[in-house]
Short mmCIF file of C-alpha atoms in Angstrom, two decimals:
data_model
loop_
_atom_site.label_atom_id
_atom_site.label_comp_id
_atom_site.label_asym_id
_atom_site.label_seq_id
_atom_site.Cartn_x
_atom_site.Cartn_y
_atom_site.Cartn_z
CA MET C 1 48.16 -19.11 -47.30
CA THR C 2 51.24 -21.28 -47.85
CA MET C 3 54.71 -19.99 -48.65
CA PRO C 4 58.16 -21.52 -49.21
CA LEU C 5 59.45 -23.43 -46.20
CA ASP C 6 62.64 -21.38 -45.73
CA LYS C 7 61.15 -18.84 -43.36
CA PRO C 8 63.33 -18.28 -40.27
CA TYR C 9 60.37 -18.38 -37.88
CA ILE C 10 59.58 -22.01 -38.81
CA SER C 11 63.14 -23.30 -38.99
CA GLY C 12 66.09 -23.84 -36.67
CA HIS C 13 65.12 -23.13 -33.06
CA PHE C 14 61.64 -22.15 -34.25
CA THR C 15 60.81 -25.35 -36.16
CA PRO C 16 57.24 -26.26 -35.14
CA VAL C 17 56.35 -29.53 -33.48
CA THR C 18 53.66 -31.57 -35.15
CA ASP C 19 51.75 -33.11 -32.26
CA GLU C 20 50.66 -32.84 -28.65
CA ILE C 21 52.22 -35.07 -26.00
CA THR C 22 52.30 -35.56 -22.24
CA GLY C 23 55.37 -36.70 -20.31
CA ARG C 24 55.37 -37.59 -16.61
CA GLU C 25 57.97 -37.72 -13.82
CA LEU C 26 60.63 -35.90 -15.80
CA LYS C 27 64.34 -36.37 -15.17
CA VAL C 28 65.95 -33.56 -13.18
CA ARG C 29 69.63 -32.70 -13.01
CA GLY C 30 70.54 -30.82 -9.88
CA THR C 31 67.93 -30.15 -7.19
CA LEU C 32 64.64 -28.40 -7.79
CA PRO C 33 63.89 -25.91 -5.00
CA PRO C 34 61.06 -27.50 -2.97
CA GLU C 35 59.19 -24.15 -2.76
CA LEU C 36 58.66 -24.17 -6.53
CA ASN C 37 55.16 -25.61 -6.44
CA GLY C 38 53.20 -24.52 -9.46
CA ARG C 39 53.10 -24.38 -13.22
CA TYR C 40 55.42 -22.77 -15.73
CA PHE C 41 53.45 -22.05 -18.90
CA ARG C 42 54.95 -20.60 -22.07
CA ASN C 43 53.12 -19.60 -25.23
CA GLY C 44 54.38 -19.27 -28.78
CA HIS C 45 53.64 -19.66 -32.46
CA ASN C 46 53.49 -23.24 -33.73
CA PRO C 47 51.86 -23.45 -37.17
CA LYS C 48 50.11 -26.71 -37.98
CA PRO C 49 51.88 -29.07 -40.41
CA GLY C 50 51.72 -27.80 -43.97
CA ILE C 51 51.00 -24.18 -43.03
CA THR C 52 53.53 -21.36 -43.40
CA PRO C 53 52.16 -18.06 -42.09
CA THR C 54 53.06 -14.80 -43.81
CA HIS C 55 54.51 -13.37 -40.59
CA TRP C 56 56.03 -14.84 -37.42
CA PHE C 57 53.19 -13.25 -35.40
CA ARG C 58 50.50 -15.09 -37.39
CA GLY C 59 51.37 -18.65 -36.46
CA GLU C 60 48.88 -20.74 -34.47
CA GLY C 61 49.33 -20.68 -30.70
CA MET C 62 50.71 -23.59 -28.70
CA ILE C 63 51.30 -23.57 -24.94
CA HIS C 64 54.00 -25.67 -23.31
CA GLY C 65 53.66 -26.40 -19.61
CA VAL C 66 55.75 -27.94 -16.84
CA ARG C 67 54.27 -28.83 -13.46
CA LEU C 68 56.71 -28.61 -10.53
CA THR C 69 55.82 -29.84 -7.05
CA GLY C 70 57.73 -30.96 -3.98
CA GLY C 71 61.09 -30.99 -5.73
CA ARG C 72 59.73 -33.06 -8.64
CA ALA C 73 58.92 -32.26 -12.24
CA GLU C 74 55.54 -33.98 -12.32
CA TRP C 75 54.66 -33.46 -15.95
CA TYR C 76 55.23 -31.72 -19.26
CA ARG C 77 52.48 -31.20 -21.82
CA ASN C 78 51.98 -29.11 -24.94
CA ARG C 79 48.61 -28.15 -26.41
CA TRP C 80 47.43 -25.96 -29.27
CA VAL C 81 44.91 -23.31 -28.24
CA ARG C 82 41.85 -24.56 -30.11
CA THR C 83 40.44 -21.36 -31.56
CA PRO C 84 38.61 -20.92 -34.89
CA PHE C 85 41.94 -19.71 -36.32
CA LEU C 86 43.48 -23.12 -35.60
CA ASP C 87 40.62 -24.67 -37.56
CA GLY C 88 41.37 -22.48 -40.58
CA VAL C 89 38.97 -19.58 -40.06
CA PRO C 90 40.87 -16.54 -41.40
CA PHE C 91 41.53 -13.53 -39.24
CA THR C 92 39.70 -10.50 -40.61
CA GLY C 93 40.01 -8.09 -37.69
CA THR C 94 36.25 -7.93 -37.18
CA GLU C 95 35.56 -11.25 -35.45
CA LEU C 96 37.40 -10.87 -32.16
CA GLU C 97 37.14 -14.53 -31.18
CA VAL C 98 39.25 -15.58 -34.21
CA SER C 99 42.68 -15.53 -32.59
CA ALA C 100 46.04 -17.23 -32.91
CA ALA C 101 46.20 -16.89 -29.08
CA ALA C 102 49.95 -17.27 -29.40
CA THR C 103 51.70 -14.39 -27.63
CA ASN C 104 51.31 -14.75 -23.88
CA ILE C 105 49.53 -16.64 -21.13
CA ILE C 106 48.57 -15.14 -17.78
CA PHE C 107 46.63 -16.17 -14.70
CA HIS C 108 44.14 -13.67 -13.27
CA GLY C 109 40.83 -13.89 -11.47
CA GLY C 110 41.05 -17.67 -11.36
CA ARG C 111 41.48 -18.02 -15.14
CA TYR C 112 44.38 -18.97 -17.39
CA LEU C 113 44.14 -16.67 -20.41
CA ALA C 114 46.00 -17.09 -23.72
CA LEU C 115 46.47 -13.69 -25.32
CA GLN C 116 47.09 -12.14 -28.72
CA GLU C 117 46.62 -8.39 -28.99
CA ALA C 118 44.24 -8.18 -31.96
CA ASN C 119 41.63 -10.46 -30.37
CA LEU C 120 39.75 -11.49 -27.26
CA PRO C 121 41.49 -13.75 -24.72
CA TRP C 122 41.06 -17.50 -24.82
CA GLU C 123 40.73 -19.41 -21.57
CA VAL C 124 42.53 -22.71 -21.02
CA SER C 125 42.51 -25.10 -18.09
CA ALA C 126 45.28 -25.90 -15.62
CA ASP C 127 46.07 -28.86 -17.89
CA LEU C 128 46.08 -26.65 -21.01
CA ASP C 129 42.80 -27.88 -22.46
CA THR C 130 40.95 -25.11 -24.30
CA ILE C 131 37.84 -23.86 -22.48
CA GLY C 132 36.72 -21.04 -24.78
CA VAL C 133 36.76 -17.34 -25.59
CA HIS C 134 36.62 -14.97 -22.60
CA ASP C 135 35.07 -11.49 -22.81
CA PHE C 136 34.87 -10.64 -19.09
CA GLY C 137 31.16 -11.30 -18.94
CA GLY C 138 30.46 -9.25 -22.05
CA LYS C 139 32.24 -6.13 -20.73
CA LEU C 140 35.18 -6.47 -23.13
CA THR C 141 33.98 -5.56 -26.61
CA SER C 142 37.36 -4.89 -28.20
CA ALA C 143 40.70 -6.66 -28.43
CA MET C 144 43.00 -7.08 -25.42
CA THR C 145 46.73 -6.48 -25.29
CA ALA C 146 48.97 -9.50 -24.78
CA HIS C 147 50.85 -7.52 -22.12
CA PRO C 148 48.49 -6.61 -19.28
CA LYS C 149 50.04 -5.45 -15.99
CA GLU C 150 48.94 -6.76 -12.61
CA ASP C 151 49.37 -4.33 -9.73
CA PRO C 152 51.25 -6.31 -7.07
CA GLU C 153 49.55 -4.36 -4.25
CA THR C 154 45.90 -4.31 -5.37
CA GLY C 155 45.77 -7.36 -7.64
CA GLU C 156 44.09 -5.21 -10.31
CA LEU C 157 44.78 -6.07 -13.94
CA HIS C 158 45.48 -3.06 -16.16
CA PHE C 159 45.27 -3.53 -19.92
CA PHE C 160 44.36 -1.79 -23.16
CA SER C 161 42.98 -2.27 -26.62
CA TYR C 162 44.45 -0.52 -29.65
CA SER C 163 43.13 -0.17 -33.17
CA PRO C 164 44.20 1.31 -36.52
CA PHE C 165 40.86 3.13 -36.52
CA PRO C 166 39.26 5.48 -33.96
CA PRO C 167 39.05 5.05 -31.09
CA TYR C 168 42.73 4.22 -31.35
CA LEU C 169 43.26 3.40 -27.68
CA THR C 170 40.99 2.17 -24.89
CA TYR C 171 42.16 1.54 -21.34
CA TYR C 172 40.66 -1.07 -18.98
CA VAL C 173 41.00 -2.14 -15.36
CA ALA C 174 39.78 -5.47 -13.97
CA ASP C 175 39.66 -6.04 -10.24
CA ALA C 176 41.46 -8.92 -8.52
CA SER C 177 38.45 -11.18 -9.14
CA GLY C 178 38.55 -10.57 -12.87
CA ASN C 179 35.64 -8.13 -13.21
CA ILE C 180 36.14 -5.09 -15.44
CA VAL C 181 35.60 -2.02 -13.28
CA LYS C 182 36.87 0.69 -15.62
CA SER C 183 37.04 1.39 -19.35
CA GLU C 184 38.10 4.68 -20.89
CA VAL C 185 38.98 5.95 -24.36
CA ILE C 186 42.38 7.68 -24.25
CA ASP C 187 42.60 10.96 -26.14
CA GLY C 188 45.62 11.93 -28.21
CA SER C 189 46.68 8.47 -29.37
CA GLY C 190 47.17 7.54 -33.02
CA PRO C 191 47.16 4.44 -35.24
CA SER C 192 50.43 3.12 -33.82
CA LEU C 193 51.42 -0.50 -33.27
CA MET C 194 51.14 -0.66 -29.46
CA HIS C 195 52.37 -4.03 -28.28
CA ASP C 196 53.08 -3.10 -24.66
CA PHE C 197 52.64 -0.35 -22.06
CA ALA C 198 53.48 0.27 -18.41
CA ILE C 199 52.04 1.29 -15.08
CA THR C 200 53.55 3.05 -12.10
CA ARG C 201 51.92 3.30 -8.69
CA GLU C 202 50.46 6.65 -9.81
CA HIS C 203 50.33 6.58 -13.62
CA VAL C 204 49.58 4.59 -16.75
CA VAL C 205 52.17 4.95 -19.51
CA PHE C 206 51.19 4.50 -23.17
CA ILE C 207 53.51 4.35 -26.18
CA ASN C 208 52.95 5.67 -29.71
CA SER C 209 55.88 4.70 -31.94
CA PRO C 210 56.79 5.53 -35.56
CA VAL C 211 55.45 2.09 -36.56
CA VAL C 212 51.92 2.94 -37.69
CA PHE C 213 49.08 1.41 -39.67
CA ASP C 214 49.87 1.20 -43.38
CA HIS C 215 47.75 -0.50 -46.06
CA ALA C 216 50.88 -0.96 -48.19
CA GLU C 217 52.34 -3.57 -45.83
CA GLN C 218 51.42 -6.98 -47.25
CA SER C 219 52.89 -9.33 -44.62
CA GLY C 220 49.61 -9.74 -42.77
CA ILE C 221 50.64 -7.29 -40.02
CA PRO C 222 49.72 -3.95 -41.66
CA TYR C 223 52.19 -1.64 -39.90
CA ARG C 224 55.32 0.14 -41.16
CA TRP C 225 57.95 2.54 -39.90
CA HIS C 226 57.24 6.16 -40.90
CA ASP C 227 60.01 8.77 -40.72
CA ASP C 228 57.53 11.59 -40.15
CA VAL C 229 56.02 10.04 -37.00
CA PRO C 230 57.82 10.65 -33.68
CA LEU C 231 58.00 8.45 -30.62
CA ARG C 232 55.39 9.77 -28.17
CA ILE C 233 54.91 8.63 -24.59
CA GLY C 234 51.56 9.27 -22.94
CA VAL C 235 51.28 9.61 -19.16
CA MET C 236 47.86 9.41 -17.51
CA PRO C 237 47.15 9.66 -13.76
CA ARG C 238 45.62 6.43 -12.45
CA ALA C 239 43.40 8.52 -10.19
CA GLY C 240 41.86 10.15 -13.28
CA GLY C 241 42.64 13.07 -15.53
CA ARG C 242 43.93 13.88 -18.99
CA THR C 243 46.79 12.09 -20.68
CA THR C 244 49.92 14.17 -21.29
CA TRP C 245 51.86 13.15 -24.40
CA PHE C 246 55.62 13.70 -24.38
CA GLU C 247 57.31 13.83 -27.79
CA VAL C 248 60.76 12.22 -27.88
CA ALA C 249 63.46 13.87 -29.98
CA ASP C 250 64.96 10.63 -31.29
CA GLN C 251 62.73 8.22 -33.19
CA ALA C 252 62.47 4.77 -31.66
CA ALA C 253 60.07 1.84 -31.51
CA LEU C 254 59.34 -0.29 -28.44
CA LEU C 255 57.93 -3.80 -28.40
CA HIS C 256 58.38 -4.75 -24.75
CA VAL C 257 58.59 -2.66 -21.60
CA THR C 258 60.95 -3.60 -18.79
CA ASN C 259 59.31 -1.46 -16.10
CA ALA C 260 58.23 2.06 -15.16
CA TYR C 261 58.08 4.00 -11.91
CA THR C 262 57.78 7.48 -10.44
CA ASP C 263 61.02 8.83 -8.97
CA ALA C 264 61.53 11.01 -5.91
CA GLN C 265 61.22 14.18 -8.04
CA GLY C 266 57.82 13.13 -9.36
CA ARG C 267 59.21 12.28 -12.78
CA ILE C 268 57.96 9.21 -14.66
CA VAL C 269 60.72 6.79 -15.65
CA LEU C 270 60.23 4.23 -18.42
CA GLU C 271 62.84 1.58 -19.27
CA ALA C 272 62.80 -0.83 -22.20
CA PRO C 273 64.73 -2.24 -25.14
CA CYS C 274 64.15 -0.12 -28.22
CA PHE C 275 64.76 -0.15 -31.97
CA ASP C 276 65.92 2.64 -34.24
CA ARG C 277 64.78 2.46 -37.86
CA SER C 278 67.65 0.24 -39.01
CA ALA C 279 67.17 -2.20 -36.13
CA TRP C 280 63.40 -2.32 -36.63
CA GLU C 281 63.57 -2.95 -40.37
CA SER C 282 66.30 -5.58 -39.99
CA SER C 283 64.26 -7.38 -37.33
CA TRP C 284 61.09 -7.07 -39.42
CA LYS C 285 62.85 -8.88 -42.27
CA TRP C 286 63.33 -11.85 -39.93
CA TRP C 287 59.72 -11.69 -38.70
CA VAL C 288 58.48 -11.70 -42.31
CA GLY C 289 61.22 -13.86 -43.84
CA THR C 290 62.14 -11.44 -46.61
CA PRO C 291 65.60 -11.59 -48.25
CA GLY C 292 68.42 -10.21 -46.15
CA TYR C 293 67.09 -11.27 -42.76
CA GLY C 294 69.62 -11.86 -40.00
CA THR C 295 70.42 -14.84 -37.82
CA SER C 296 68.04 -14.02 -34.96
CA PRO C 297 64.65 -12.33 -34.42
CA ALA C 298 66.14 -9.27 -32.71
CA THR C 299 68.73 -7.09 -34.42
CA GLY C 300 70.06 -3.92 -32.85
CA SER C 301 67.54 -3.42 -30.01
CA THR C 302 69.27 -1.95 -26.95
CA PHE C 303 68.29 -0.95 -23.41
CA TYR C 304 67.12 2.65 -22.87
CA ARG C 305 65.55 4.92 -20.25
CA TRP C 306 63.11 7.79 -20.82
CA ILE C 307 62.37 10.31 -18.07
CA MET C 308 59.19 12.38 -18.38
CA ASP C 309 59.06 15.52 -16.21
CA PRO C 310 55.51 16.84 -15.70
CA ALA C 311 56.88 20.09 -14.25
CA THR C 312 58.74 21.03 -17.44
CA GLY C 313 56.84 19.00 -20.04
CA LYS C 314 60.17 17.64 -21.29
CA VAL C 315 61.50 14.12 -21.77
CA THR C 316 65.12 13.01 -21.63
CA THR C 317 66.60 9.84 -23.09
CA GLU C 318 69.46 7.76 -21.70
CA SER C 319 71.18 4.69 -23.12
CA LEU C 320 71.62 2.02 -20.43
CA ASN C 321 73.44 -0.73 -22.32
CA ASP C 322 74.76 -1.55 -25.80
CA LEU C 323 74.01 -5.28 -25.83
CA VAL C 324 71.37 -6.49 -28.29
CA THR C 325 68.57 -7.53 -25.93
CA GLU C 326 64.87 -8.24 -25.97
CA PHE C 327 62.20 -10.09 -23.94
CA PRO C 328 62.89 -8.19 -20.71
CA SER C 329 61.55 -9.35 -17.34
CA ILE C 330 61.71 -8.38 -13.67
CA ASN C 331 60.61 -9.58 -10.27
CA ASP C 332 56.89 -8.83 -10.74
CA ALA C 333 56.58 -7.71 -7.12
CA HIS C 334 58.31 -4.52 -8.33
CA THR C 335 55.98 -3.82 -11.26
CA GLY C 336 55.29 -0.11 -11.29
CA SER C 337 57.78 0.81 -8.59
CA ALA C 338 61.48 1.58 -8.34
CA TYR C 339 63.53 -1.54 -8.98
CA ARG C 340 67.13 -2.54 -9.49
CA TYR C 341 67.38 -5.73 -11.54
CA SER C 342 66.07 -6.80 -14.92
CA TYR C 343 66.69 -9.86 -17.08
CA ALA C 344 66.63 -10.40 -20.83
CA ILE C 345 67.81 -12.51 -23.75
CA ALA C 346 71.04 -11.16 -25.23
CA PHE C 347 71.15 -11.93 -28.94
CA PRO C 348 74.25 -12.30 -31.12
CA GLY C 349 75.79 -8.91 -31.84
CA ALA C 350 77.58 -6.12 -29.96
CA GLY C 351 80.56 -8.42 -29.40
CA LEU C 352 78.55 -11.54 -28.48
CA SER C 353 78.69 -14.50 -30.84
CA GLY C 354 75.95 -16.60 -29.27
CA TYR C 355 72.84 -16.40 -27.10
CA HIS C 356 73.07 -15.32 -23.47
CA THR C 357 70.82 -14.70 -20.50
CA VAL C 358 71.69 -11.28 -19.11
CA LYS C 359 71.02 -9.60 -15.78
CA PHE C 360 71.16 -5.80 -15.64
CA ASP C 361 71.78 -3.75 -12.51
CA THR C 362 70.01 -0.49 -13.36
CA ARG C 363 71.54 1.22 -10.32
CA THR C 364 75.21 0.55 -11.14
CA GLY C 365 74.97 -0.11 -14.87
CA GLN C 366 76.68 -3.47 -14.46
CA GLU C 367 75.67 -6.55 -16.40
CA LYS C 368 76.03 -10.26 -15.67
CA LEU C 369 76.01 -12.72 -18.56
CA LEU C 370 75.28 -16.44 -18.74
CA ALA C 371 76.57 -17.83 -22.03
CA HIS C 372 74.60 -20.69 -23.58
CA SER C 373 76.73 -23.08 -25.57
CA GLU C 374 76.67 -23.41 -29.34
CA GLY C 375 73.34 -24.57 -30.71
CA ARG C 376 71.42 -23.53 -27.57
CA MET C 377 68.94 -20.66 -27.36
CA PRO C 378 67.25 -19.58 -24.11
CA GLY C 379 63.81 -18.09 -23.88
CA GLU C 380 62.43 -15.26 -21.80
CA ALA C 381 63.62 -15.53 -18.18
CA VAL C 382 60.59 -15.67 -15.87
CA PHE C 383 61.17 -14.75 -12.21
CA ALA C 384 59.89 -17.01 -9.43
CA PRO C 385 60.42 -15.72 -5.87
CA ALA C 386 62.30 -17.77 -3.31
CA GLU C 387 60.49 -18.70 -0.13
CA GLY C 388 61.38 -16.22 2.59
CA GLY C 389 63.39 -14.07 0.23
CA THR C 390 63.97 -10.43 1.19
CA ALA C 391 66.21 -9.06 -1.57
CA GLU C 392 64.80 -8.13 -4.98
CA ASP C 393 66.78 -10.91 -6.66
CA ASP C 394 66.07 -13.62 -4.07
CA GLY C 395 64.50 -16.11 -6.43
CA TYR C 396 64.85 -18.17 -9.57
CA LEU C 397 64.68 -17.63 -13.31
CA LEU C 398 62.78 -20.18 -15.38
CA THR C 399 63.56 -20.49 -19.07
CA ILE C 400 63.11 -23.19 -21.70
CA VAL C 401 66.26 -23.74 -23.72
CA SER C 402 66.14 -25.04 -27.29
CA ASP C 403 69.13 -27.26 -28.12
CA LEU C 404 69.52 -27.92 -31.84
CA THR C 405 72.64 -30.06 -31.42
CA ALA C 406 70.90 -32.52 -29.11
CA ASP C 407 67.48 -32.04 -30.74
CA ALA C 408 66.14 -31.57 -27.21
CA SER C 409 64.99 -28.98 -24.69
CA GLU C 410 65.14 -28.44 -20.97
CA LEU C 411 63.63 -26.12 -18.43
CA LEU C 412 66.51 -24.35 -16.72
CA VAL C 413 66.11 -23.10 -13.17
CA LEU C 414 68.71 -20.39 -12.53
CA ASP C 415 69.61 -18.56 -9.35
CA ALA C 416 68.44 -15.00 -10.08
CA SER C 417 71.21 -13.51 -7.95
CA ASP C 418 74.18 -14.87 -9.93
CA LEU C 419 72.66 -16.77 -12.93
CA SER C 420 74.14 -20.08 -11.73
CA THR C 421 72.22 -23.23 -12.70
CA VAL C 422 70.21 -24.68 -9.82
CA ALA C 423 68.47 -27.45 -11.77
CA ALA C 424 67.59 -28.56 -15.29
CA VAL C 425 64.40 -30.42 -16.12
CA GLU C 426 64.85 -32.63 -19.19
CA LEU C 427 61.76 -32.27 -21.36
CA PRO C 428 60.49 -35.21 -23.44
CA ARG C 429 60.86 -33.34 -26.72
CA ARG C 430 62.50 -30.34 -28.33
CA VAL C 431 60.38 -27.28 -27.61
CA PRO C 432 60.43 -24.56 -30.28
CA ALA C 433 61.69 -21.14 -29.24
CA GLY C 434 58.64 -19.15 -28.25
CA ILE C 435 57.35 -15.86 -26.93
CA HIS C 436 56.08 -15.18 -23.38
CA GLY C 437 55.11 -17.14 -20.33
CA HIS C 438 54.50 -17.01 -16.60
CA TRP C 439 55.17 -18.91 -13.42
CA ILE C 440 51.86 -19.56 -11.66
CA PRO C 441 52.49 -20.77 -8.09
CA ASP C 442 49.90 -22.98 -6.41
CA SER C 443 49.55 -20.28 -3.76
CA GLU C 444 47.79 -18.05 -6.30
CA LEU C 445 45.16 -20.64 -7.16
CA PRO C 446 41.66 -20.38 -5.66
CA ALA C 447 41.08 -22.52 -2.59
#
């Protein structure tokens, strides 16, 4: 379906590129840390020329990659994920291999997997060539979230599938080799839009928000905010047992989780940016391109903490920061455990006039901001550990910056401790603002 070409998600920083290229031996300003040997891959929506999707989330997937090795930027390449959806096969919700494959890309069990939550994963090569649909040897018979969590201690991959129809929620675990070893229908869930979830060392944390399945929504993503549906957070023991659902007094919707952990009192702590109804509906206007949309894809989402106490059955809510932030990230070595630092994109609003990369100290409440100059928009900040690092923030943040003024892009390498610029890799083209990505060090690759 084509629509007028004034949609915000295909203009400005999000204007699609029209072809696939490869650039080699890229120019670097500053000095690339020699321990950064690997690939930075980032996924995002890049509709083909002449196509305007009805929703930001329905654009065809394109992965951009930069290969770093020995202090050099060896190559850049961008490739569409060649799924049936790219070839024009419509998504119906029944054929799981028909995917935009545009939300995330991970590496697990020796495979690079492009993910979109309503479909099966699609495998690509280390050079971003499409290999084909991946169903874990036939053991995955439903869709897979775009936000799986890898346990940094066991290497297990935890993920889920959600549906507007029963069973609403199914939980999976794949071992470090990529074999599914557990699947379980989760009781008590509903037809909520469940984009993300969390794990702790002891629990799995599911989220049911007020954004639920609704036939009346015509954007192609059939979910709407409902005032009569509360935010509910489900906590399930990883060792087995029933899921306890905690109902939150204040309505809120979550897209992305920052982290979760179990505190010294045995309470489960969940932290994430969240939307109230006004923020969600304002942001949805941008994602759909309806009249009245704002200047950026996130409006009004702010950083919160929820504490679930199994002893009392109660949940408390705390505001952590008033900045408008989204796309949170952490040092993945702390996934599921107590942590101190998180990173995010700070969008215009709450006193900020432009885009920033922000570092939060969840222990002190302090924030550190890196302002990006006019016309520049950073992406999600992906953490890459420093060799021999001991502190949580000993490492680097990798982010692709879109520069409309220069009609160019670069991969910034920031010092995660103070957000100073260590190096900038000049890319051979402007890269559209995108969604999620990962740093895949060579040390994680099979021998």
